[in-house]
Amino acid sequence: MVDLYKRKVTLELTDVEVRELTELAARADMTAGELLSAFVHDLCRSEWRNGSDESDRAEDWYDRTGFAYGSMSLAANLVQEEGIGGIITLVDTLESQQMYREDPESWKEELEEVDGNEEELEFVRDIEKAVENLPKGSDREEQLQKCRRIMEEFRWMNEKGEAVK
């Protein structure tokens, strides 16, 4: 059995939604966090799910909202092809690019290997490869920033809290 840990997630809810979520949870003798966790377990088909029918319904909800289809975002494309690892790699590459911008002298060896052609640096090629399939009209910086936010949230959520028994 996989260990279960408390994690933090930020939600954006109205005051009415908070009240109604709390009431729904209380009717089930749960906290709002426990109720949302139960739904996530079903949606992700984890071993903690409430059953296969519940997982099917959660998946149906996800499919019906359109979240799963039609997104042409960079993040969606990367995850479709490589899972979260695609975003991790891109964000790491963007961090290399930032380090280069801040201290190009420290990249002297790498630049010498590509005869001073910055466009041939590995991180530049990797970024270009990641964004080459962006739909026309997409804002490249906006798409890269979204990947950074997803990665930041993933790292933040991945910090293990106390173990749940």
mmCIF file of C-alpha atoms in Angstrom:
data_model
loop_
_atom_site.group_PDB
_atom_site.id
_atom_site.type_symbol
_atom_site.label_atom_id
_atom_site.label_comp_id
_atom_site.label_asym_id
_atom_site.label_seq_id
_atom_site.Cartn_x
_atom_site.Cartn_y
_atom_site.Cartn_z
ATOM 1 C CA MET A 1 0.000 0.000 0.000
ATOM 2 C CA VAL A 2 1.265 3.460 -0.918
ATOM 3 C CA ASP A 3 1.787 5.936 1.920
ATOM 4 C CA LEU A 4 -0.710 8.765 2.115
ATOM 5 C CA TYR A 5 0.455 12.248 3.164
ATOM 6 C CA LYS A 6 -1.298 15.499 3.821
ATOM 7 C CA ARG A 7 -0.634 17.968 1.000
ATOM 8 C CA LYS A 8 -1.487 21.600 0.491
ATOM 9 C CA VAL A 9 -3.518 22.875 -2.436
ATOM 10 C CA THR A 10 -4.784 26.395 -3.004
ATOM 11 C CA LEU A 11 -8.367 26.790 -4.169
ATOM 12 C CA GLU A 12 -10.085 29.908 -5.434
ATOM 13 C CA LEU A 13 -13.632 29.895 -4.093
ATOM 14 C CA THR A 14 -16.337 32.435 -3.402
ATOM 15 C CA ASP A 15 -17.714 32.840 0.108
ATOM 16 C CA VAL A 16 -20.906 31.079 -1.016
ATOM 17 C CA GLU A 17 -18.902 28.129 -2.414
ATOM 18 C CA VAL A 18 -16.940 27.826 0.830
ATOM 19 C CA ARG A 19 -20.161 27.736 2.855
ATOM 20 C CA GLU A 20 -21.825 25.220 0.540
ATOM 21 C CA LEU A 21 -18.721 22.998 0.357
ATOM 22 C CA THR A 22 -18.458 23.022 4.152
ATOM 23 C CA GLU A 23 -22.139 22.112 4.450
ATOM 24 C CA LEU A 24 -21.827 19.278 1.898
ATOM 25 C CA ALA A 25 -18.830 17.910 3.745
ATOM 26 C CA ALA A 26 -20.493 18.202 7.150
ATOM 27 C CA ARG A 27 -23.526 16.255 5.867
ATOM 28 C CA ALA A 28 -21.076 13.434 5.060
ATOM 29 C CA ASP A 29 -19.411 13.836 8.478
ATOM 30 C CA MET A 30 -16.248 15.061 6.745
ATOM 31 C CA THR A 31 -14.204 18.227 6.495
ATOM 32 C CA ALA A 32 -14.088 20.057 3.163
ATOM 33 C CA GLY A 33 -10.512 18.803 2.722
ATOM 34 C CA GLU A 34 -11.563 15.196 3.315
ATOM 35 C CA LEU A 35 -14.422 15.522 0.827
ATOM 36 C CA LEU A 36 -12.192 17.018 -1.866
ATOM 37 C CA SER A 37 -9.524 14.381 -1.180
ATOM 38 C CA ALA A 38 -12.125 11.646 -1.667
ATOM 39 C CA PHE A 39 -13.064 13.118 -5.051
ATOM 40 C CA VAL A 40 -9.403 13.389 -6.098
ATOM 41 C CA HIS A 41 -8.822 9.744 -5.094
ATOM 42 C CA ASP A 42 -11.717 8.767 -7.368
ATOM 43 C CA LEU A 43 -10.596 11.032 -10.223
ATOM 44 C CA CYS A 44 -7.028 9.689 -10.104
ATOM 45 C CA ARG A 45 -8.194 6.080 -9.597
ATOM 46 C CA SER A 46 -5.944 5.758 -6.586
ATOM 47 C CA GLU A 47 -6.025 2.798 -4.250
ATOM 48 C CA TRP A 48 -7.828 5.100 -1.815
ATOM 49 C CA ARG A 49 -10.779 5.592 -4.178
ATOM 50 C CA ASN A 50 -14.340 4.877 -3.151
ATOM 51 C CA GLY A 51 -14.871 2.289 -5.871
ATOM 52 C CA SER A 52 -14.679 1.801 -9.609
ATOM 53 C CA ASP A 53 -18.153 3.257 -10.228
ATOM 54 C CA GLU A 54 -17.179 6.422 -8.368
ATOM 55 C CA SER A 55 -13.956 6.633 -10.363
ATOM 56 C CA ASP A 56 -15.929 6.196 -13.593
ATOM 57 C CA ARG A 57 -18.245 9.035 -12.608
ATOM 58 C CA ALA A 58 -15.349 11.312 -11.648
ATOM 59 C CA GLU A 59 -13.687 10.556 -14.992
ATOM 60 C CA ASP A 60 -16.993 11.231 -16.787
ATOM 61 C CA TRP A 61 -17.170 14.609 -15.036
ATOM 62 C CA TYR A 62 -13.620 15.415 -16.158
ATOM 63 C CA ASP A 63 -14.371 14.401 -19.737
ATOM 64 C CA ARG A 64 -17.673 16.313 -19.864
ATOM 65 C CA THR A 65 -16.112 19.557 -18.657
ATOM 66 C CA GLY A 66 -13.826 19.539 -21.672
ATOM 67 C CA PHE A 67 -10.725 19.868 -19.492
ATOM 68 C CA ALA A 68 -9.282 16.713 -21.015
ATOM 69 C CA TYR A 69 -9.776 17.643 -24.657
ATOM 70 C CA GLY A 70 -9.083 20.470 -26.990
ATOM 71 C CA SER A 71 -6.366 22.227 -25.045
ATOM 72 C CA MET A 72 -3.600 23.318 -27.342
ATOM 73 C CA SER A 73 -1.467 24.692 -24.544
ATOM 74 C CA LEU A 74 2.207 23.970 -24.213
ATOM 75 C CA ALA A 75 1.612 22.356 -20.803
ATOM 76 C CA ALA A 76 -1.097 20.066 -22.199
ATOM 77 C CA ASN A 77 1.117 19.017 -25.109
ATOM 78 C CA LEU A 78 4.105 18.312 -22.855
ATOM 79 C CA VAL A 79 2.051 16.269 -20.387
ATOM 80 C CA GLN A 80 0.344 14.379 -23.206
ATOM 81 C CA GLU A 81 3.731 13.394 -24.636
ATOM 82 C CA GLU A 82 5.882 12.980 -21.525
ATOM 83 C CA GLY A 83 3.753 13.294 -18.384
ATOM 84 C CA ILE A 84 4.742 15.803 -15.726
ATOM 85 C CA GLY A 85 8.372 15.023 -16.637
ATOM 86 C CA GLY A 86 7.954 17.107 -19.796
ATOM 87 C CA ILE A 87 7.113 20.189 -17.764
ATOM 88 C CA ILE A 88 9.880 19.441 -15.245
ATOM 89 C CA THR A 89 12.431 19.252 -18.055
ATOM 90 C CA LEU A 90 11.187 22.467 -19.663
ATOM 91 C CA VAL A 91 11.228 24.404 -16.388
ATOM 92 C CA ASP A 92 14.720 23.136 -15.579
ATOM 93 C CA THR A 93 15.771 24.255 -19.053
ATOM 94 C CA LEU A 94 14.216 27.690 -18.502
ATOM 95 C CA GLU A 95 16.179 27.939 -15.248
ATOM 96 C CA SER A 96 19.385 27.195 -17.196
ATOM 97 C CA GLN A 97 18.467 29.951 -19.616
ATOM 98 C CA GLN A 98 17.973 32.371 -16.718
ATOM 99 C CA MET A 99 21.365 31.430 -15.233
ATOM 100 C CA TYR A 100 22.944 32.034 -18.639
ATOM 101 C CA ARG A 101 21.337 35.468 -18.885
ATOM 102 C CA GLU A 102 22.544 36.382 -15.397
ATOM 103 C CA ASP A 103 26.108 35.118 -15.869
ATOM 104 C CA PRO A 104 27.011 34.320 -19.479
ATOM 105 C CA GLU A 105 30.686 34.087 -18.538
ATOM 106 C CA SER A 106 30.010 30.907 -16.546
ATOM 107 C CA TRP A 107 28.833 29.281 -19.803
ATOM 108 C CA LYS A 108 32.103 29.945 -21.586
ATOM 109 C CA GLU A 109 32.904 26.235 -22.078
ATOM 110 C CA GLU A 110 29.481 25.434 -23.485
ATOM 111 C CA LEU A 111 29.698 28.417 -25.846
ATOM 112 C CA GLU A 112 33.117 27.325 -27.065
ATOM 113 C CA GLU A 113 31.690 23.872 -27.874
ATOM 114 C CA VAL A 114 29.142 25.494 -30.205
ATOM 115 C CA ASP A 115 31.596 28.019 -31.678
ATOM 116 C CA GLY A 116 29.962 30.926 -29.856
ATOM 117 C CA ASN A 117 26.566 30.349 -31.471
ATOM 118 C CA GLU A 118 24.090 30.901 -28.614
ATOM 119 C CA GLU A 119 21.276 29.329 -30.624
ATOM 120 C CA GLU A 120 23.145 26.015 -30.506
ATOM 121 C CA LEU A 121 23.317 25.887 -26.703
ATOM 122 C CA GLU A 122 21.464 22.804 -25.487
ATOM 123 C CA PHE A 123 18.936 24.705 -23.358
ATOM 124 C CA VAL A 124 18.067 27.015 -26.275
ATOM 125 C CA ARG A 125 17.456 24.030 -28.578
ATOM 126 C CA ASP A 126 15.395 22.283 -25.889
ATOM 127 C CA ILE A 127 13.174 25.329 -25.386
ATOM 128 C CA GLU A 128 12.699 25.752 -29.138
ATOM 129 C CA LYS A 129 11.812 22.065 -29.485
ATOM 130 C CA ALA A 130 9.235 22.352 -26.675
ATOM 131 C CA VAL A 131 7.498 25.376 -28.183
ATOM 132 C CA GLU A 132 7.691 24.418 -31.857
ATOM 133 C CA ASN A 133 4.156 23.002 -31.843
ATOM 134 C CA LEU A 134 2.450 25.974 -30.244
ATOM 135 C CA PRO A 135 -0.649 26.936 -32.189
ATOM 136 C CA LYS A 136 -0.402 30.068 -34.297
ATOM 137 C CA GLY A 137 -1.287 33.133 -32.269
ATOM 138 C CA SER A 138 -0.231 31.593 -28.966
ATOM 139 C CA ASP A 139 1.672 33.872 -26.639
ATOM 140 C CA ARG A 140 4.963 32.050 -26.125
ATOM 141 C CA GLU A 141 5.878 33.821 -22.868
ATOM 142 C CA GLU A 142 2.395 33.258 -21.463
ATOM 143 C CA GLN A 143 2.647 29.538 -22.278
ATOM 144 C CA LEU A 144 6.111 29.262 -20.680
ATOM 145 C CA GLN A 145 4.889 31.142 -17.604
ATOM 146 C CA LYS A 146 1.948 28.740 -17.256
ATOM 147 C CA CYS A 147 4.394 25.804 -17.286
ATOM 148 C CA ARG A 148 6.423 27.542 -14.574
ATOM 149 C CA ARG A 149 3.280 27.999 -12.435
ATOM 150 C CA ILE A 150 2.266 24.344 -12.899
ATOM 151 C CA MET A 151 5.757 23.227 -11.906
ATOM 152 C CA GLU A 152 5.845 25.551 -8.902
ATOM 153 C CA GLU A 153 2.510 24.185 -7.705
ATOM 154 C CA PHE A 154 3.651 20.594 -8.335
ATOM 155 C CA ARG A 155 6.807 21.120 -6.269
ATOM 156 C CA TRP A 156 4.799 22.823 -3.538
ATOM 157 C CA MET A 157 2.163 20.071 -3.439
ATOM 158 C CA ASN A 158 4.848 17.396 -3.554
ATOM 159 C CA GLU A 159 6.215 18.482 -0.194
ATOM 160 C CA LYS A 160 5.091 15.743 2.152
ATOM 161 C CA GLY A 161 3.156 16.754 5.190
ATOM 162 C CA GLU A 162 2.361 14.458 8.042
ATOM 163 C CA ALA A 163 1.574 10.841 7.185
ATOM 164 C CA VAL A 164 -2.080 9.832 7.265
ATOM 165 C CA LYS A 165 -2.857 6.500 8.864
#
